[in-house]
mmCIF file of C-alpha atoms in Angstrom:
data_model
loop_
_atom_site.group_PDB
_atom_site.id
_atom_site.type_symbol
_atom_site.label_atom_id
_atom_site.label_comp_id
_atom_site.label_asym_id
_atom_site.label_seq_id
_atom_site.Cartn_x
_atom_site.Cartn_y
_atom_site.Cartn_z
ATOM 1 C CA UNK X 1 -9.428 8.405 -31.319
ATOM 2 C CA UNK X 2 -6.256 6.485 -30.401
ATOM 3 C CA UNK X 3 -6.319 2.706 -30.578
ATOM 4 C CA UNK X 4 -4.660 0.514 -27.967
ATOM 5 C CA UNK X 5 -3.101 -2.788 -28.908
ATOM 6 C CA UNK X 6 -2.789 -4.062 -25.334
ATOM 7 C CA UNK X 7 -5.543 -4.869 -22.817
ATOM 8 C CA UNK X 8 -5.939 -4.024 -19.128
ATOM 9 C CA UNK X 9 -5.925 -7.762 -18.413
ATOM 10 C CA UNK X 10 -2.473 -8.085 -20.010
ATOM 11 C CA UNK X 11 -1.174 -5.144 -17.965
ATOM 12 C CA UNK X 12 -2.633 -6.672 -14.820
ATOM 13 C CA UNK X 13 -0.904 -9.971 -15.598
ATOM 14 C CA UNK X 14 2.368 -8.113 -16.169
ATOM 15 C CA UNK X 15 2.124 -6.256 -12.835
ATOM 16 C CA UNK X 16 1.167 -9.391 -10.903
ATOM 17 C CA UNK X 17 4.126 -11.311 -12.348
ATOM 18 C CA UNK X 18 6.540 -8.450 -11.673
ATOM 19 C CA UNK X 19 5.437 -8.226 -8.052
ATOM 20 C CA UNK X 20 5.258 -11.990 -7.447
ATOM 21 C CA UNK X 21 8.497 -12.983 -9.146
ATOM 22 C CA UNK X 22 7.017 -16.255 -10.403
ATOM 23 C CA UNK X 23 4.387 -17.138 -12.995
ATOM 24 C CA UNK X 24 2.806 -19.634 -10.591
ATOM 25 C CA UNK X 25 2.128 -17.078 -7.846
ATOM 26 C CA UNK X 26 1.015 -14.445 -10.362
ATOM 27 C CA UNK X 27 -1.465 -16.836 -11.986
ATOM 28 C CA UNK X 28 -2.896 -17.673 -8.574
ATOM 29 C CA UNK X 29 -3.283 -13.970 -7.722
ATOM 30 C CA UNK X 30 -4.982 -13.264 -11.062
ATOM 31 C CA UNK X 31 -7.270 -16.293 -10.941
ATOM 32 C CA UNK X 32 -6.057 -17.739 -14.250
ATOM 33 C CA UNK X 33 -4.040 -20.784 -15.235
ATOM 34 C CA UNK X 34 -0.267 -20.455 -15.494
ATOM 35 C CA UNK X 35 -0.217 -21.262 -19.251
ATOM 36 C CA UNK X 36 -2.910 -18.614 -19.886
ATOM 37 C CA UNK X 37 -0.940 -15.999 -17.950
ATOM 38 C CA UNK X 38 2.263 -16.900 -19.795
ATOM 39 C CA UNK X 39 0.527 -16.557 -23.174
ATOM 40 C CA UNK X 40 -0.949 -13.205 -22.103
ATOM 41 C CA UNK X 41 2.464 -11.807 -21.198
ATOM 42 C CA UNK X 42 4.075 -13.194 -24.368
ATOM 43 C CA UNK X 43 1.412 -11.434 -26.435
ATOM 44 C CA UNK X 44 2.002 -8.193 -24.528
ATOM 45 C CA UNK X 45 5.736 -8.454 -25.210
ATOM 46 C CA UNK X 46 4.983 -9.069 -28.902
ATOM 47 C CA UNK X 47 2.648 -6.049 -29.055
ATOM 48 C CA UNK X 48 5.232 -3.812 -27.377
ATOM 49 C CA UNK X 49 8.065 -5.350 -29.448
ATOM 50 C CA UNK X 50 10.273 -5.874 -26.380
ATOM 51 C CA UNK X 51 11.065 -8.425 -23.688
ATOM 52 C CA UNK X 52 9.651 -7.516 -20.278
ATOM 53 C CA UNK X 53 11.036 -10.490 -18.351
ATOM 54 C CA UNK X 54 14.073 -12.714 -18.316
ATOM 55 C CA UNK X 55 12.903 -16.287 -17.680
ATOM 56 C CA UNK X 56 14.981 -18.526 -15.400
ATOM 57 C CA UNK X 57 14.138 -22.229 -15.573
ATOM 58 C CA UNK X 58 12.855 -23.323 -12.187
ATOM 59 C CA UNK X 59 13.778 -19.987 -10.580
ATOM 60 C CA UNK X 60 11.032 -17.578 -11.567
ATOM 61 C CA UNK X 61 11.332 -14.469 -13.700
ATOM 62 C CA UNK X 62 13.228 -11.195 -13.506
ATOM 63 C CA UNK X 63 12.276 -7.837 -14.985
ATOM 64 C CA UNK X 64 14.366 -6.539 -17.859
ATOM 65 C CA UNK X 65 15.390 -2.861 -17.883
ATOM 66 C CA UNK X 66 12.380 -2.163 -20.107
ATOM 67 C CA UNK X 67 10.116 -4.098 -17.744
ATOM 68 C CA UNK X 68 11.340 -2.080 -14.755
ATOM 69 C CA UNK X 69 10.667 1.159 -16.619
ATOM 70 C CA UNK X 70 7.179 0.001 -17.626
ATOM 71 C CA UNK X 71 6.115 -1.261 -14.185
ATOM 72 C CA UNK X 72 5.192 2.096 -12.534
ATOM 73 C CA UNK X 73 3.302 3.152 -15.683
ATOM 74 C CA UNK X 74 1.400 -0.134 -15.738
ATOM 75 C CA UNK X 75 0.546 0.152 -12.036
ATOM 76 C CA UNK X 76 -0.677 3.702 -12.563
ATOM 77 C CA UNK X 77 -2.851 2.486 -15.436
ATOM 78 C CA UNK X 78 -4.336 -0.326 -13.320
ATOM 79 C CA UNK X 79 -4.933 2.066 -10.405
ATOM 80 C CA UNK X 80 -6.774 4.462 -12.730
ATOM 81 C CA UNK X 81 -8.903 1.642 -14.077
ATOM 82 C CA UNK X 82 -9.697 0.576 -10.514
ATOM 83 C CA UNK X 83 -10.827 4.098 -9.664
ATOM 84 C CA UNK X 84 -13.118 4.154 -12.706
ATOM 85 C CA UNK X 85 -14.397 0.686 -11.861
ATOM 86 C CA UNK X 86 -15.089 1.706 -8.257
ATOM 87 C CA UNK X 87 -16.760 5.022 -9.099
ATOM 88 C CA UNK X 88 -20.283 3.597 -9.065
ATOM 89 C CA UNK X 89 -19.405 1.154 -6.311
ATOM 90 C CA UNK X 90 -18.386 3.995 -3.990
ATOM 91 C CA UNK X 91 -21.693 5.744 -4.638
ATOM 92 C CA UNK X 92 -23.574 2.567 -3.748
ATOM 93 C CA UNK X 93 -21.357 1.527 -0.831
ATOM 94 C CA UNK X 94 -19.815 -1.558 -2.445
ATOM 95 C CA UNK X 95 -16.199 -0.461 -3.133
ATOM 96 C CA UNK X 96 -13.163 -2.372 -1.885
ATOM 97 C CA UNK X 97 -10.440 -1.251 0.495
ATOM 98 C CA UNK X 98 -6.964 -2.166 -0.792
ATOM 99 C CA UNK X 99 -4.634 -3.010 2.093
ATOM 100 C CA UNK X 100 -1.007 -3.968 1.441
ATOM 101 C CA UNK X 101 1.121 -6.139 3.714
ATOM 102 C CA UNK X 102 4.246 -8.275 3.596
ATOM 103 C CA UNK X 103 4.122 -12.037 3.181
ATOM 104 C CA UNK X 104 5.264 -12.589 6.785
ATOM 105 C CA UNK X 105 2.388 -10.504 8.158
ATOM 106 C CA UNK X 106 -0.312 -11.935 5.891
ATOM 107 C CA UNK X 107 -1.002 -15.203 7.818
ATOM 108 C CA UNK X 108 -1.445 -13.307 11.103
ATOM 109 C CA UNK X 109 -3.227 -10.093 10.096
ATOM 110 C CA UNK X 110 -5.292 -10.548 6.938
ATOM 111 C CA UNK X 111 -7.623 -13.351 8.158
ATOM 112 C CA UNK X 112 -8.659 -11.169 11.090
ATOM 113 C CA UNK X 113 -9.179 -8.151 8.837
ATOM 114 C CA UNK X 114 -11.240 -10.199 6.400
ATOM 115 C CA UNK X 115 -13.387 -11.551 9.225
ATOM 116 C CA UNK X 116 -14.029 -8.001 10.360
ATOM 117 C CA UNK X 117 -14.313 -6.159 7.036
ATOM 118 C CA UNK X 118 -18.121 -6.075 7.092
ATOM 119 C CA UNK X 119 -17.877 -3.883 10.184
ATOM 120 C CA UNK X 120 -15.341 -1.430 8.722
ATOM 121 C CA UNK X 121 -16.398 2.038 9.900
ATOM 122 C CA UNK X 122 -16.322 3.795 6.517
ATOM 123 C CA UNK X 123 -19.552 3.310 4.602
ATOM 124 C CA UNK X 124 -17.817 3.567 1.196
ATOM 125 C CA UNK X 125 -15.835 0.356 1.685
ATOM 126 C CA UNK X 126 -17.479 -3.040 1.738
ATOM 127 C CA UNK X 127 -14.760 -5.494 0.697
ATOM 128 C CA UNK X 128 -11.165 -5.818 1.891
ATOM 129 C CA UNK X 129 -8.653 -6.556 -0.862
ATOM 130 C CA UNK X 130 -5.187 -7.623 0.410
ATOM 131 C CA UNK X 131 -2.091 -6.857 -1.690
ATOM 132 C CA UNK X 132 1.045 -8.812 -0.722
ATOM 133 C CA UNK X 133 4.446 -7.273 -1.526
ATOM 134 C CA UNK X 134 7.674 -6.118 0.124
ATOM 135 C CA UNK X 135 7.647 -3.084 2.410
ATOM 136 C CA UNK X 136 9.700 -0.982 -0.022
ATOM 137 C CA UNK X 137 7.210 -1.720 -2.828
ATOM 138 C CA UNK X 138 4.215 -1.071 -0.574
ATOM 139 C CA UNK X 139 5.583 2.382 0.311
ATOM 140 C CA UNK X 140 5.700 3.284 -3.382
ATOM 141 C CA UNK X 141 2.273 1.789 -4.049
ATOM 142 C CA UNK X 142 0.548 3.769 -1.298
ATOM 143 C CA UNK X 143 2.373 6.951 -2.321
ATOM 144 C CA UNK X 144 1.130 6.483 -5.885
ATOM 145 C CA UNK X 145 -2.427 5.739 -4.783
ATOM 146 C CA UNK X 146 -2.325 2.154 -6.043
ATOM 147 C CA UNK X 147 -3.336 0.861 -2.597
ATOM 148 C CA UNK X 148 -5.244 2.636 0.180
ATOM 149 C CA UNK X 149 -2.999 1.678 3.086
ATOM 150 C CA UNK X 150 -0.228 -0.700 4.059
ATOM 151 C CA UNK X 151 0.745 -2.630 7.161
ATOM 152 C CA UNK X 152 4.493 -2.759 7.583
ATOM 153 C CA UNK X 153 7.357 -3.397 9.990
ATOM 154 C CA UNK X 154 10.349 -1.237 10.788
ATOM 155 C CA UNK X 155 13.290 -1.499 13.160
ATOM 156 C CA UNK X 156 13.777 2.269 12.926
ATOM 157 C CA UNK X 157 10.448 4.070 12.415
ATOM 158 C CA UNK X 158 10.826 7.378 10.588
ATOM 159 C CA UNK X 159 9.892 10.166 13.052
ATOM 160 C CA UNK X 160 8.625 12.215 10.106
ATOM 161 C CA UNK X 161 6.064 9.484 9.399
ATOM 162 C CA UNK X 162 4.426 9.846 12.814
ATOM 163 C CA UNK X 163 1.434 11.724 11.470
ATOM 164 C CA UNK X 164 -2.282 11.160 11.871
ATOM 165 C CA UNK X 165 -2.109 8.526 9.134
ATOM 166 C CA UNK X 166 0.634 6.411 10.764
ATOM 167 C CA UNK X 167 -0.129 4.368 13.840
ATOM 168 C CA UNK X 168 2.058 1.930 15.712
ATOM 169 C CA UNK X 169 -0.144 -1.078 16.251
ATOM 170 C CA UNK X 170 2.340 -2.927 18.453
ATOM 171 C CA UNK X 171 6.013 -2.961 19.440
ATOM 172 C CA UNK X 172 7.725 -6.267 20.166
ATOM 173 C CA UNK X 173 11.094 -7.959 20.363
ATOM 174 C CA UNK X 174 12.155 -10.630 17.848
ATOM 175 C CA UNK X 175 12.430 -14.246 18.918
ATOM 176 C CA UNK X 176 13.986 -17.539 17.835
ATOM 177 C CA UNK X 177 11.984 -20.472 16.498
ATOM 178 C CA UNK X 178 13.247 -24.002 15.923
ATOM 179 C CA UNK X 179 12.609 -27.671 16.627
ATOM 180 C CA UNK X 180 12.343 -28.805 20.234
ATOM 181 C CA UNK X 181 15.397 -30.994 19.608
ATOM 182 C CA UNK X 182 17.537 -28.115 18.319
ATOM 183 C CA UNK X 183 16.558 -25.835 21.211
ATOM 184 C CA UNK X 184 16.750 -28.492 23.901
ATOM 185 C CA UNK X 185 18.349 -27.241 27.111
ATOM 186 C CA UNK X 186 17.851 -23.526 26.527
ATOM 187 C CA UNK X 187 14.815 -22.969 28.747
ATOM 188 C CA UNK X 188 12.597 -20.007 27.932
ATOM 189 C CA UNK X 189 15.465 -17.819 26.612
ATOM 190 C CA UNK X 190 18.533 -18.219 24.413
ATOM 191 C CA UNK X 191 21.677 -16.096 24.271
ATOM 192 C CA UNK X 192 22.954 -14.517 21.060
ATOM 193 C CA UNK X 193 26.224 -16.463 21.215
ATOM 194 C CA UNK X 194 24.220 -19.708 21.129
ATOM 195 C CA UNK X 195 22.021 -18.487 18.288
ATOM 196 C CA UNK X 196 25.165 -17.586 16.295
ATOM 197 C CA UNK X 197 26.223 -21.258 16.266
ATOM 198 C CA UNK X 198 23.408 -22.095 13.844
ATOM 199 C CA UNK X 199 22.462 -21.189 10.322
ATOM 200 C CA UNK X 200 19.624 -18.698 10.543
ATOM 201 C CA UNK X 201 16.446 -18.583 8.442
ATOM 202 C CA UNK X 202 15.203 -15.077 7.721
ATOM 203 C CA UNK X 203 12.201 -13.969 5.722
ATOM 204 C CA UNK X 204 13.375 -12.281 2.535
ATOM 205 C CA UNK X 205 12.401 -8.712 3.365
ATOM 206 C CA UNK X 206 14.784 -5.751 3.765
ATOM 207 C CA UNK X 207 13.775 -5.000 7.358
ATOM 208 C CA UNK X 208 14.174 -8.599 8.507
ATOM 209 C CA UNK X 209 17.553 -9.276 6.859
ATOM 210 C CA UNK X 210 19.118 -5.959 7.841
ATOM 211 C CA UNK X 211 17.770 -6.096 11.369
ATOM 212 C CA UNK X 212 18.922 -9.667 12.026
ATOM 213 C CA UNK X 213 22.433 -8.880 10.740
ATOM 214 C CA UNK X 214 22.628 -5.812 12.965
ATOM 215 C CA UNK X 215 21.338 -7.817 15.915
ATOM 216 C CA UNK X 216 24.363 -10.122 15.836
ATOM 217 C CA UNK X 217 26.900 -7.348 15.281
ATOM 218 C CA UNK X 218 25.572 -5.216 18.133
ATOM 219 C CA UNK X 219 26.086 -8.124 20.535
ATOM 220 C CA UNK X 220 29.643 -8.830 19.399
ATOM 221 C CA UNK X 221 28.803 -11.909 17.344
ATOM 222 C CA UNK X 222 29.709 -12.714 13.780
ATOM 223 C CA UNK X 223 26.738 -12.791 11.450
ATOM 224 C CA UNK X 224 26.043 -16.486 10.786
ATOM 225 C CA UNK X 225 24.950 -17.758 7.369
ATOM 226 C CA UNK X 226 21.492 -16.355 6.627
ATOM 227 C CA UNK X 227 19.061 -18.543 4.682
ATOM 228 C CA UNK X 228 16.695 -16.065 2.993
ATOM 229 C CA UNK X 229 13.194 -17.435 2.518
ATOM 230 C CA UNK X 230 10.105 -15.856 0.992
ATOM 231 C CA UNK X 231 7.251 -17.253 3.088
ATOM 232 C CA UNK X 232 6.460 -18.040 6.699
ATOM 233 C CA UNK X 233 5.518 -21.597 5.707
ATOM 234 C CA UNK X 234 8.936 -22.291 4.136
ATOM 235 C CA UNK X 235 10.772 -20.807 7.129
ATOM 236 C CA UNK X 236 8.742 -22.948 9.506
ATOM 237 C CA UNK X 237 9.455 -26.111 7.492
ATOM 238 C CA UNK X 238 13.228 -25.486 7.346
ATOM 239 C CA UNK X 239 13.364 -24.712 11.082
ATOM 240 C CA UNK X 240 11.447 -27.912 11.840
ATOM 241 C CA UNK X 241 13.974 -29.988 9.861
ATOM 242 C CA UNK X 242 16.843 -28.462 11.889
ATOM 243 C CA UNK X 243 19.523 -27.635 12.821
ATOM 244 C CA UNK X 244 18.618 -24.214 11.385
ATOM 245 C CA UNK X 245 16.869 -21.666 13.573
ATOM 246 C CA UNK X 246 14.473 -18.979 12.419
ATOM 247 C CA UNK X 247 14.356 -15.385 13.614
ATOM 248 C CA UNK X 248 11.048 -13.596 13.132
ATOM 249 C CA UNK X 249 9.931 -10.099 13.973
ATOM 250 C CA UNK X 250 6.332 -11.068 14.733
ATOM 251 C CA UNK X 251 5.095 -13.699 17.211
ATOM 252 C CA UNK X 252 3.629 -17.058 16.313
ATOM 253 C CA UNK X 253 2.134 -19.846 18.433
ATOM 254 C CA UNK X 254 4.056 -23.148 18.728
ATOM 255 C CA UNK X 255 3.037 -25.693 16.104
ATOM 256 C CA UNK X 256 3.940 -29.191 14.946
ATOM 257 C CA UNK X 257 5.268 -29.727 11.398
ATOM 258 C CA UNK X 258 5.251 -33.321 10.089
ATOM 259 C CA UNK X 259 5.345 -34.568 13.665
ATOM 260 C CA UNK X 260 8.198 -32.237 14.680
ATOM 261 C CA UNK X 261 7.313 -29.857 17.515
ATOM 262 C CA UNK X 262 8.411 -26.262 16.929
ATOM 263 C CA UNK X 263 9.155 -24.112 19.973
ATOM 264 C CA UNK X 264 10.077 -20.462 20.421
ATOM 265 C CA UNK X 265 12.589 -18.806 22.732
ATOM 266 C CA UNK X 266 13.151 -15.181 23.662
ATOM 267 C CA UNK X 267 16.590 -13.718 23.057
ATOM 268 C CA UNK X 268 18.114 -13.199 26.516
ATOM 269 C CA UNK X 269 19.957 -9.930 25.760
ATOM 270 C CA UNK X 270 18.147 -6.596 25.383
ATOM 271 C CA UNK X 271 17.292 -6.008 21.732
ATOM 272 C CA UNK X 272 15.662 -3.179 19.818
ATOM 273 C CA UNK X 273 11.960 -3.579 19.179
ATOM 274 C CA UNK X 274 10.321 -4.090 15.807
ATOM 275 C CA UNK X 275 7.443 -1.682 15.247
ATOM 276 C CA UNK X 276 4.329 -2.695 13.366
ATOM 277 C CA UNK X 277 2.448 0.214 11.852
ATOM 278 C CA UNK X 278 -0.317 1.164 9.446
ATOM 279 C CA UNK X 279 0.180 3.919 6.901
ATOM 280 C CA UNK X 280 -2.654 5.295 4.816
ATOM 281 C CA UNK X 281 -2.482 7.512 1.753
ATOM 282 C CA UNK X 282 -3.880 10.966 2.693
ATOM 283 C CA UNK X 283 -7.348 11.338 1.279
ATOM 284 C CA UNK X 284 -7.759 7.695 0.301
ATOM 285 C CA UNK X 285 -8.781 6.263 3.663
ATOM 286 C CA UNK X 286 -10.190 8.311 6.510
ATOM 287 C CA UNK X 287 -8.889 8.361 10.059
ATOM 288 C CA UNK X 288 -11.507 5.935 11.455
ATOM 289 C CA UNK X 289 -10.546 3.268 8.909
ATOM 290 C CA UNK X 290 -6.848 3.543 9.738
ATOM 291 C CA UNK X 291 -7.576 3.396 13.466
ATOM 292 C CA UNK X 292 -9.777 0.364 12.944
ATOM 293 C CA UNK X 293 -7.118 -1.508 10.953
ATOM 294 C CA UNK X 294 -4.434 -0.587 13.514
ATOM 295 C CA UNK X 295 -6.643 -1.874 16.319
ATOM 296 C CA UNK X 296 -7.243 -5.152 14.473
ATOM 297 C CA UNK X 297 -3.477 -5.543 13.947
ATOM 298 C CA UNK X 298 -2.923 -5.099 17.674
ATOM 299 C CA UNK X 299 -5.602 -7.669 18.469
ATOM 300 C CA UNK X 300 -4.143 -10.165 15.966
ATOM 301 C CA UNK X 301 -0.678 -9.861 17.518
ATOM 302 C CA UNK X 302 -2.018 -10.243 21.054
ATOM 303 C CA UNK X 303 -4.042 -13.285 19.997
ATOM 304 C CA UNK X 304 -0.866 -14.875 18.606
ATOM 305 C CA UNK X 305 0.955 -14.120 21.860
ATOM 306 C CA UNK X 306 -1.753 -15.669 24.028
ATOM 307 C CA UNK X 307 -0.326 -19.175 23.536
ATOM 308 C CA UNK X 308 3.238 -18.002 24.236
ATOM 309 C CA UNK X 309 3.391 -16.864 27.887
ATOM 310 C CA UNK X 310 7.169 -16.314 27.926
ATOM 311 C CA UNK X 311 6.928 -13.593 25.267
ATOM 312 C CA UNK X 312 6.059 -10.078 26.314
ATOM 313 C CA UNK X 313 4.855 -7.185 24.190
ATOM 314 C CA UNK X 314 6.644 -3.928 24.945
#
């Protein structure tokens, strides 16, 4: 019998760190302390006799070439272990449903899914397990069976993906968010030429960055400096400080940050919609589950829009 020097826990810590980009976020996802996670990964590197990450002081970690090559193998190993772990759970109706989404969608969608997961229509699944990553990573994870489905955004939905497992939950136009002081005098809409006068905050996801850049070019405006941020909370904080504006592809109700009122404005010119969809791996989640998740996504978006009468879903 072969012997294995590494543990599944070490591989799980490696995958979580690779996907998070920071030890702090990975430790939080794994439910361990940051020093314990760091020691675990160091021991894995020692056992494999190679460096898996390049550490940057105060700026997270980056996969080495060896780490990038190992990542899909490690994810496959974890997925296999999950399937073994869930074998009995599926027979007794206590397995989890792994749903992937981007960080910008998480605050709007996942709480509603978690509140509803006891009423999921597939008897096998009893617990919803969110996985947060970028769209491009989620595509690979669902294709490899490492998650059951993913909720993603696209400015240009692939017609080939319009199958029984892909459902557009909602289609909406992007909008501008900023402090009431920065957006004073613009009414309920703002023109692209006025938006272009500001630095723009964009969530650090391929769809968002590419779409926002194209948005300016298509309306004859230079692309202003783009401040790429990782989370909705950081974007909201920067926009509240001003004079930066944020452009998001999903709606959000107005809020106050540290006493600064944030407001939102529709872009006056016609713009291409962002499509929110749910894609499930064939055979891993049945049609009723996908339909249920898509319906919950639609309801979450509409609930967010309820406090923003000037925005319209298309």
